[in-house]
Amino acid sequence: MSTVNSNKKSYNETEIVNYYTDFNAAGLFHYEEILIEKYFKTEGRTLDIGCGAGRVTIPLYERGYQITGMDYAEKMIAAAKAVNGAIDYRVGNILSAPFEDQEFDNVIFSFNGLMLLESYEERLSAVKEVCRLLKDDGKFIFTTPYLDNKVKKSYWSEKAETLGIDTGNMSWEQQLELGDEQLEDYGSEFYLHVPFISEVEQMLEEAGMELLFSARRLDYSGTEKMEDESDDNYLWVTTCKK
């Protein structure tokens, strides 16, 4: 089974669906509120990719955004509709989204969701698809974990040693290999890629994206109310080079 199918299977598991439904209570993270207020058009159409049970979708809907939530896990979408049936939710995959060109003014892919895609090529394809969906001057907000300040920590240095990787002199392929992780939570397995910042920057360049803003979350907006559910991640805001 591919990692994408494995992730999709896990996100359809009852315990995981229940976790994300309960997690709706967290609402928008502080950094999401800041970036959305700064970069998104309230009057425009908004797409929430990997919407889960609606943690981001619901508060944006309540603030007047014309929002569509999309997730490839059918049971997540069913849970989201059960919470609020008035919101436009779709089952769909960002590798081939069921929308027309330039349909959205705003796109968000929260909670490191882009890094759940199994290869650099798929992540690049997803960003290109976002660019297809965005209107001229539309904005894309997403987050990623990142490896730059972690490679010297024991877990990563031991992993690098096991893989025969010299972290001081890595090839492109070795950077990608080091960042690939198989995780387990609530008895389900997940794939997650932890990139270096330069990898994300290269991906955006190849996808025809212009970088408007990037920062380490903790430096930009500080700790969150639910910090134990967060990650030392990186924030990104881009637009397409039309």
PDB file of C-alpha atoms in Angstrom:
ATOM      1  CA  MET A   1       0.000   0.000   0.000  1.00  0.00           C
ATOM      2  CA  SER A   2       1.368   3.427  -0.935  1.00  0.00           C
ATOM      3  CA  THR A   3       1.900   5.988   1.806  1.00  0.00           C
ATOM      4  CA  VAL A   4      -0.883   8.180   0.386  1.00  0.00           C
ATOM      5  CA  ASN A   5      -3.341   5.300   0.577  1.00  0.00           C
ATOM      6  CA  SER A   6      -2.006   4.432   4.037  1.00  0.00           C
ATOM      7  CA  ASN A   7      -2.547   8.016   5.206  1.00  0.00           C
ATOM      8  CA  LYS A   8      -6.022   8.086   3.670  1.00  0.00           C
ATOM      9  CA  LYS A   9      -6.882   4.819   5.436  1.00  0.00           C
ATOM     10  CA  SER A  10      -5.639   6.228   8.748  1.00  0.00           C
ATOM     11  CA  TYR A  11      -7.601   9.474   8.374  1.00  0.00           C
ATOM     12  CA  ASN A  12     -10.738   7.381   7.859  1.00  0.00           C
ATOM     13  CA  GLU A  13     -10.198   5.475  11.114  1.00  0.00           C
ATOM     14  CA  THR A  14     -12.855   6.191  13.750  1.00  0.00           C
ATOM     15  CA  GLU A  15     -10.387   7.215  16.486  1.00  0.00           C
ATOM     16  CA  ILE A  16      -8.631   9.671  14.192  1.00  0.00           C
ATOM     17  CA  VAL A  17     -11.921  11.139  12.943  1.00  0.00           C
ATOM     18  CA  ASN A  18     -13.074  11.551  16.546  1.00  0.00           C
ATOM     19  CA  TYR A  19      -9.783  13.230  17.480  1.00  0.00           C
ATOM     20  CA  TYR A  20     -10.143  15.803  14.708  1.00  0.00           C
ATOM     21  CA  THR A  21     -13.806  16.364  15.500  1.00  0.00           C
ATOM     22  CA  ASP A  22     -12.908  17.108  19.127  1.00  0.00           C
ATOM     23  CA  PHE A  23      -9.986  19.240  17.930  1.00  0.00           C
ATOM     24  CA  ASN A  24     -12.461  21.621  16.281  1.00  0.00           C
ATOM     25  CA  ALA A  25     -12.777  23.194  19.730  1.00  0.00           C
ATOM     26  CA  ALA A  26      -9.281  24.668  19.277  1.00  0.00           C
ATOM     27  CA  GLY A  27     -10.549  26.902  16.491  1.00  0.00           C
ATOM     28  CA  LEU A  28      -8.025  28.932  14.534  1.00  0.00           C
ATOM     29  CA  PHE A  29      -4.482  29.012  15.847  1.00  0.00           C
ATOM     30  CA  HIS A  30      -3.176  32.486  16.689  1.00  0.00           C
ATOM     31  CA  TYR A  31      -0.768  32.524  13.740  1.00  0.00           C
ATOM     32  CA  GLU A  32      -3.593  31.488  11.401  1.00  0.00           C
ATOM     33  CA  GLU A  33      -5.714  34.394  12.599  1.00  0.00           C
ATOM     34  CA  ILE A  34      -2.849  36.817  11.972  1.00  0.00           C
ATOM     35  CA  LEU A  35      -1.985  35.539   8.506  1.00  0.00           C
ATOM     36  CA  ILE A  36      -5.599  35.155   7.363  1.00  0.00           C
ATOM     37  CA  GLU A  37      -6.460  38.682   8.455  1.00  0.00           C
ATOM     38  CA  LYS A  38      -3.385  40.055   6.688  1.00  0.00           C
ATOM     39  CA  TYR A  39      -3.480  38.134   3.411  1.00  0.00           C
ATOM     40  CA  PHE A  40      -6.959  36.734   2.694  1.00  0.00           C
ATOM     41  CA  LYS A  41      -9.816  38.582   0.991  1.00  0.00           C
ATOM     42  CA  THR A  42     -12.938  38.270   3.122  1.00  0.00           C
ATOM     43  CA  GLU A  43     -15.203  38.787   0.114  1.00  0.00           C
ATOM     44  CA  GLY A  44     -13.420  36.184  -2.029  1.00  0.00           C
ATOM     45  CA  ARG A  45     -13.837  32.417  -2.328  1.00  0.00           C
ATOM     46  CA  THR A  46     -11.691  30.323   0.010  1.00  0.00           C
ATOM     47  CA  LEU A  47     -10.566  26.690  -0.172  1.00  0.00           C
ATOM     48  CA  ASP A  48      -9.516  24.792   2.956  1.00  0.00           C
ATOM     49  CA  ILE A  49      -7.440  21.799   1.797  1.00  0.00           C
ATOM     50  CA  GLY A  50      -7.216  18.845   4.157  1.00  0.00           C
ATOM     51  CA  CYS A  51     -10.065  20.368   6.143  1.00  0.00           C
ATOM     52  CA  GLY A  52     -10.570  17.373   8.439  1.00  0.00           C
ATOM     53  CA  ALA A  53     -13.674  17.858  10.561  1.00  0.00           C
ATOM     54  CA  GLY A  54     -13.643  21.631  10.020  1.00  0.00           C
ATOM     55  CA  ARG A  55     -11.288  23.217  12.572  1.00  0.00           C
ATOM     56  CA  VAL A  56     -10.346  26.001  10.119  1.00  0.00           C
ATOM     57  CA  THR A  57     -13.391  25.817   7.851  1.00  0.00           C
ATOM     58  CA  ILE A  58     -15.992  26.499  10.544  1.00  0.00           C
ATOM     59  CA  PRO A  59     -14.523  29.705  12.042  1.00  0.00           C
ATOM     60  CA  LEU A  60     -13.898  31.138   8.570  1.00  0.00           C
ATOM     61  CA  TYR A  61     -17.487  30.353   7.591  1.00  0.00           C
ATOM     62  CA  GLU A  62     -18.685  32.043  10.791  1.00  0.00           C
ATOM     63  CA  ARG A  63     -16.607  35.127   9.910  1.00  0.00           C
ATOM     64  CA  GLY A  64     -18.367  35.474   6.575  1.00  0.00           C
ATOM     65  CA  TYR A  65     -15.935  33.768   4.215  1.00  0.00           C
ATOM     66  CA  GLN A  66     -17.415  31.929   1.244  1.00  0.00           C
ATOM     67  CA  ILE A  67     -15.526  28.762   2.036  1.00  0.00           C
ATOM     68  CA  THR A  68     -15.256  25.232   0.704  1.00  0.00           C
ATOM     69  CA  GLY A  69     -13.638  22.487   2.759  1.00  0.00           C
ATOM     70  CA  MET A  70     -11.961  19.595   0.920  1.00  0.00           C
ATOM     71  CA  ASP A  71     -10.486  16.374   2.292  1.00  0.00           C
ATOM     72  CA  TYR A  72      -9.619  13.047   0.694  1.00  0.00           C
ATOM     73  CA  ALA A  73     -10.911  11.116   3.713  1.00  0.00           C
ATOM     74  CA  GLU A  74     -14.613  10.443   3.180  1.00  0.00           C
ATOM     75  CA  LYS A  75     -15.298   9.883   6.885  1.00  0.00           C
ATOM     76  CA  MET A  76     -13.678  13.212   7.775  1.00  0.00           C
ATOM     77  CA  ILE A  77     -16.034  14.960   5.368  1.00  0.00           C
ATOM     78  CA  ALA A  78     -18.993  13.071   6.817  1.00  0.00           C
ATOM     79  CA  ALA A  79     -17.951  14.205  10.318  1.00  0.00           C
ATOM     80  CA  ALA A  80     -17.531  17.805   9.124  1.00  0.00           C
ATOM     81  CA  LYS A  81     -21.000  17.808   7.550  1.00  0.00           C
ATOM     82  CA  ALA A  82     -22.461  16.402  10.763  1.00  0.00           C
ATOM     83  CA  VAL A  83     -21.006  19.359  12.681  1.00  0.00           C
ATOM     84  CA  ASN A  84     -22.217  21.991  10.210  1.00  0.00           C
ATOM     85  CA  GLY A  85     -24.234  20.894   7.202  1.00  0.00           C
ATOM     86  CA  ALA A  86     -24.503  24.428   5.824  1.00  0.00           C
ATOM     87  CA  ILE A  87     -20.826  24.509   4.776  1.00  0.00           C
ATOM     88  CA  ASP A  88     -19.786  23.381   1.295  1.00  0.00           C
ATOM     89  CA  TYR A  89     -17.652  20.273   1.922  1.00  0.00           C
ATOM     90  CA  ARG A  90     -16.194  18.121  -0.848  1.00  0.00           C
ATOM     91  CA  VAL A  91     -14.332  14.836  -0.972  1.00  0.00           C
ATOM     92  CA  GLY A  92     -11.294  15.521  -3.130  1.00  0.00           C
ATOM     93  CA  ASN A  93      -7.535  15.214  -3.538  1.00  0.00           C
ATOM     94  CA  ILE A  94      -5.324  18.238  -4.085  1.00  0.00           C
ATOM     95  CA  LEU A  95      -3.355  16.277  -6.684  1.00  0.00           C
ATOM     96  CA  SER A  96      -6.439  16.604  -8.900  1.00  0.00           C
ATOM     97  CA  ALA A  97      -8.914  18.967  -7.273  1.00  0.00           C
ATOM     98  CA  PRO A  98     -12.539  19.006  -8.519  1.00  0.00           C
ATOM     99  CA  PHE A  99     -12.594  22.742  -9.282  1.00  0.00           C
ATOM    100  CA  GLU A 100     -12.197  25.072 -12.242  1.00  0.00           C
ATOM    101  CA  ASP A 101      -9.095  27.144 -13.003  1.00  0.00           C
ATOM    102  CA  GLN A 102      -8.748  30.334 -10.925  1.00  0.00           C
ATOM    103  CA  GLU A 103     -11.805  29.533  -8.826  1.00  0.00           C
ATOM    104  CA  PHE A 104     -10.423  30.734  -5.472  1.00  0.00           C
ATOM    105  CA  ASP A 105      -9.058  33.963  -4.019  1.00  0.00           C
ATOM    106  CA  ASN A 106      -7.673  32.240  -0.910  1.00  0.00           C
ATOM    107  CA  VAL A 107      -6.307  28.743  -0.283  1.00  0.00           C
ATOM    108  CA  ILE A 108      -5.110  27.314   3.034  1.00  0.00           C
ATOM    109  CA  PHE A 109      -3.470  23.943   3.714  1.00  0.00           C
ATOM    110  CA  SER A 110      -3.051  23.888   7.496  1.00  0.00           C
ATOM    111  CA  PHE A 111      -1.497  21.599  10.096  1.00  0.00           C
ATOM    112  CA  ASN A 112       1.478  20.593   7.886  1.00  0.00           C
ATOM    113  CA  GLY A 113      -0.923  18.796   5.540  1.00  0.00           C
ATOM    114  CA  LEU A 114       1.172  19.336   2.408  1.00  0.00           C
ATOM    115  CA  MET A 115       3.942  17.223   3.941  1.00  0.00           C
ATOM    116  CA  LEU A 116       1.653  14.198   4.160  1.00  0.00           C
ATOM    117  CA  LEU A 117       2.123  13.680   0.416  1.00  0.00           C
ATOM    118  CA  GLU A 118       4.561  10.872  -0.200  1.00  0.00           C
ATOM    119  CA  SER A 119       7.175  12.324  -2.545  1.00  0.00           C
ATOM    120  CA  TYR A 120       8.747  15.606  -3.591  1.00  0.00           C
ATOM    121  CA  GLU A 121       7.093  15.177  -6.994  1.00  0.00           C
ATOM    122  CA  GLU A 122       3.629  14.850  -5.450  1.00  0.00           C
ATOM    123  CA  ARG A 123       4.160  17.816  -3.145  1.00  0.00           C
ATOM    124  CA  LEU A 124       5.325  19.860  -6.139  1.00  0.00           C
ATOM    125  CA  SER A 125       2.277  18.718  -8.131  1.00  0.00           C
ATOM    126  CA  ALA A 126       0.008  19.758  -5.257  1.00  0.00           C
ATOM    127  CA  VAL A 127       1.484  23.265  -5.168  1.00  0.00           C
ATOM    128  CA  LYS A 128       1.115  23.540  -8.934  1.00  0.00           C
ATOM    129  CA  GLU A 129      -2.528  22.516  -8.536  1.00  0.00           C
ATOM    130  CA  VAL A 130      -3.003  25.252  -5.930  1.00  0.00           C
ATOM    131  CA  CYS A 131      -1.573  27.708  -8.436  1.00  0.00           C
ATOM    132  CA  ARG A 132      -4.110  26.501 -11.017  1.00  0.00           C
ATOM    133  CA  LEU A 133      -6.942  27.080  -8.561  1.00  0.00           C
ATOM    134  CA  LEU A 134      -5.876  30.564  -7.441  1.00  0.00           C
ATOM    135  CA  LYS A 135      -7.127  33.731  -9.069  1.00  0.00           C
ATOM    136  CA  ASP A 136      -4.685  36.456 -10.038  1.00  0.00           C
ATOM    137  CA  ASP A 137      -3.197  37.866  -6.837  1.00  0.00           C
ATOM    138  CA  GLY A 138      -4.741  35.012  -4.816  1.00  0.00           C
ATOM    139  CA  LYS A 139      -2.896  33.892  -1.683  1.00  0.00           C
ATOM    140  CA  PHE A 140      -1.854  30.469  -0.418  1.00  0.00           C
ATOM    141  CA  ILE A 141      -1.124  29.911   3.298  1.00  0.00           C
ATOM    142  CA  PHE A 142       0.422  26.655   4.457  1.00  0.00           C
ATOM    143  CA  THR A 143       2.699  25.268   7.153  1.00  0.00           C
ATOM    144  CA  THR A 144       5.451  22.676   7.256  1.00  0.00           C
ATOM    145  CA  PRO A 145       7.688  21.126   9.862  1.00  0.00           C
ATOM    146  CA  TYR A 146      11.369  21.785   9.121  1.00  0.00           C
ATOM    147  CA  LEU A 147      14.696  20.081   9.760  1.00  0.00           C
ATOM    148  CA  ASP A 148      17.170  22.954   9.740  1.00  0.00           C
ATOM    149  CA  ASN A 149      17.384  23.369  13.522  1.00  0.00           C
ATOM    150  CA  LYS A 150      17.011  19.676  14.340  1.00  0.00           C
ATOM    151  CA  VAL A 151      19.664  17.705  12.453  1.00  0.00           C
ATOM    152  CA  LYS A 152      22.120  17.856  15.369  1.00  0.00           C
ATOM    153  CA  LYS A 153      19.563  16.526  17.839  1.00  0.00           C
ATOM    154  CA  SER A 154      20.017  12.913  18.889  1.00  0.00           C
ATOM    155  CA  TYR A 155      17.007  11.436  17.073  1.00  0.00           C
ATOM    156  CA  TRP A 156      17.953  12.925  13.718  1.00  0.00           C
ATOM    157  CA  SER A 157      21.704  12.409  14.061  1.00  0.00           C
ATOM    158  CA  GLU A 158      21.115   8.746  14.920  1.00  0.00           C
ATOM    159  CA  LYS A 159      18.728   8.370  11.983  1.00  0.00           C
ATOM    160  CA  ALA A 160      21.276   9.975   9.658  1.00  0.00           C
ATOM    161  CA  GLU A 161      23.990   7.622  10.932  1.00  0.00           C
ATOM    162  CA  THR A 162      21.713   4.612  10.357  1.00  0.00           C
ATOM    163  CA  LEU A 163      21.084   5.783   6.788  1.00  0.00           C
ATOM    164  CA  GLY A 164      24.782   6.481   6.195  1.00  0.00           C
ATOM    165  CA  ILE A 165      24.146  10.199   5.700  1.00  0.00           C
ATOM    166  CA  ASP A 166      26.701  12.882   6.557  1.00  0.00           C
ATOM    167  CA  THR A 167      24.462  15.769   7.654  1.00  0.00           C
ATOM    168  CA  GLY A 168      27.275  18.222   6.916  1.00  0.00           C
ATOM    169  CA  ASN A 169      27.465  17.153   3.276  1.00  0.00           C
ATOM    170  CA  MET A 170      24.121  15.847   2.052  1.00  0.00           C
ATOM    171  CA  SER A 171      23.001  15.338  -1.510  1.00  0.00           C
ATOM    172  CA  TRP A 172      19.487  16.385  -2.561  1.00  0.00           C
ATOM    173  CA  GLU A 173      18.337  12.766  -2.457  1.00  0.00           C
ATOM    174  CA  GLN A 174      19.752  12.301   1.046  1.00  0.00           C
ATOM    175  CA  GLN A 175      17.918  15.393   2.319  1.00  0.00           C
ATOM    176  CA  LEU A 176      14.669  13.950   1.024  1.00  0.00           C
ATOM    177  CA  GLU A 177      15.422  10.515   2.495  1.00  0.00           C
ATOM    178  CA  LEU A 178      16.317  11.900   5.910  1.00  0.00           C
ATOM    179  CA  GLY A 179      13.056  13.849   6.115  1.00  0.00           C
ATOM    180  CA  ASP A 180      10.787  10.879   5.376  1.00  0.00           C
ATOM    181  CA  GLU A 181       9.063   9.676   8.551  1.00  0.00           C
ATOM    182  CA  GLN A 182       6.657   6.859   9.428  1.00  0.00           C
ATOM    183  CA  LEU A 183       4.711   7.789  12.554  1.00  0.00           C
ATOM    184  CA  GLU A 184       2.058   6.155  14.694  1.00  0.00           C
ATOM    185  CA  ASP A 185      -0.767   7.852  16.564  1.00  0.00           C
ATOM    186  CA  TYR A 186      -3.938   6.394  18.095  1.00  0.00           C
ATOM    187  CA  GLY A 187      -2.923   3.029  16.679  1.00  0.00           C
ATOM    188  CA  SER A 188      -2.798   4.316  13.086  1.00  0.00           C
ATOM    189  CA  GLU A 189       0.264   4.781  10.901  1.00  0.00           C
ATOM    190  CA  PHE A 190       1.052   8.005   9.080  1.00  0.00           C
ATOM    191  CA  TYR A 191       3.670   9.179   6.607  1.00  0.00           C
ATOM    192  CA  LEU A 192       5.083  12.685   7.132  1.00  0.00           C
ATOM    193  CA  HIS A 193       7.924  14.433   5.362  1.00  0.00           C
ATOM    194  CA  VAL A 194      10.038  16.900   7.361  1.00  0.00           C
ATOM    195  CA  PRO A 195      11.769  19.167   4.828  1.00  0.00           C
ATOM    196  CA  PHE A 196      14.645  21.575   4.983  1.00  0.00           C
ATOM    197  CA  ILE A 197      13.619  25.187   4.353  1.00  0.00           C
ATOM    198  CA  SER A 198      15.610  25.217   1.110  1.00  0.00           C
ATOM    199  CA  GLU A 199      13.575  22.255  -0.171  1.00  0.00           C
ATOM    200  CA  VAL A 200      10.305  24.139   0.283  1.00  0.00           C
ATOM    201  CA  GLU A 201      11.796  27.244  -1.338  1.00  0.00           C
ATOM    202  CA  GLN A 202      12.910  25.192  -4.346  1.00  0.00           C
ATOM    203  CA  MET A 203       9.496  23.544  -4.596  1.00  0.00           C
ATOM    204  CA  LEU A 204       7.762  26.943  -4.641  1.00  0.00           C
ATOM    205  CA  GLU A 205      10.151  28.216  -7.311  1.00  0.00           C
ATOM    206  CA  GLU A 206       9.577  25.158  -9.501  1.00  0.00           C
ATOM    207  CA  ALA A 207       5.807  25.512  -9.066  1.00  0.00           C
ATOM    208  CA  GLY A 208       5.864  29.131 -10.247  1.00  0.00           C
ATOM    209  CA  MET A 209       5.047  30.546  -6.818  1.00  0.00           C
ATOM    210  CA  GLU A 210       6.280  33.860  -5.429  1.00  0.00           C
ATOM    211  CA  LEU A 211       7.145  33.773  -1.736  1.00  0.00           C
ATOM    212  CA  LEU A 212       5.475  36.642   0.142  1.00  0.00           C
ATOM    213  CA  PHE A 213       6.259  35.635   3.720  1.00  0.00           C
ATOM    214  CA  SER A 214       7.952  32.867   5.694  1.00  0.00           C
ATOM    215  CA  ALA A 215       8.967  32.531   9.324  1.00  0.00           C
ATOM    216  CA  ARG A 216       9.417  30.097  12.148  1.00  0.00           C
ATOM    217  CA  ARG A 217       6.074  29.992  13.947  1.00  0.00           C
ATOM    218  CA  LEU A 218       7.491  30.352  17.464  1.00  0.00           C
ATOM    219  CA  ASP A 219       9.500  33.409  16.427  1.00  0.00           C
ATOM    220  CA  TYR A 220       6.543  34.999  14.629  1.00  0.00           C
ATOM    221  CA  SER A 221       3.567  34.412  16.887  1.00  0.00           C
ATOM    222  CA  GLY A 222       4.833  32.713  20.044  1.00  0.00           C
ATOM    223  CA  THR A 223       3.305  29.728  21.781  1.00  0.00           C
ATOM    224  CA  GLU A 224      -0.256  28.562  21.182  1.00  0.00           C
ATOM    225  CA  LYS A 225      -2.966  27.790  23.731  1.00  0.00           C
ATOM    226  CA  MET A 226      -2.697  24.170  22.578  1.00  0.00           C
ATOM    227  CA  GLU A 227       1.076  24.126  22.160  1.00  0.00           C
ATOM    228  CA  ASP A 228       1.300  20.432  23.012  1.00  0.00           C
ATOM    229  CA  GLU A 229      -0.744  19.738  19.852  1.00  0.00           C
ATOM    230  CA  SER A 230       1.438  22.003  17.720  1.00  0.00           C
ATOM    231  CA  ASP A 231       4.860  21.582  16.173  1.00  0.00           C
ATOM    232  CA  ASP A 232       7.950  23.716  15.817  1.00  0.00           C
ATOM    233  CA  ASN A 233       6.799  24.466  12.298  1.00  0.00           C
ATOM    234  CA  TYR A 234       7.362  27.025   9.566  1.00  0.00           C
ATOM    235  CA  LEU A 235       4.785  29.414   8.130  1.00  0.00           C
ATOM    236  CA  TRP A 236       4.521  30.166   4.415  1.00  0.00           C
ATOM    237  CA  VAL A 237       2.452  32.642   2.353  1.00  0.00           C
ATOM    238  CA  THR A 238       2.730  32.614  -1.429  1.00  0.00           C
ATOM    239  CA  THR A 239       1.050  33.802  -4.593  1.00  0.00           C
ATOM    240  CA  CYS A 240       1.327  32.557  -8.171  1.00  0.00           C
ATOM    241  CA  LYS A 241       3.539  34.183 -10.749  1.00  0.00           C
ATOM    242  CA  LYS A 242       0.832  34.716 -13.377  1.00  0.00           C
TER     243      LYS A 242
END
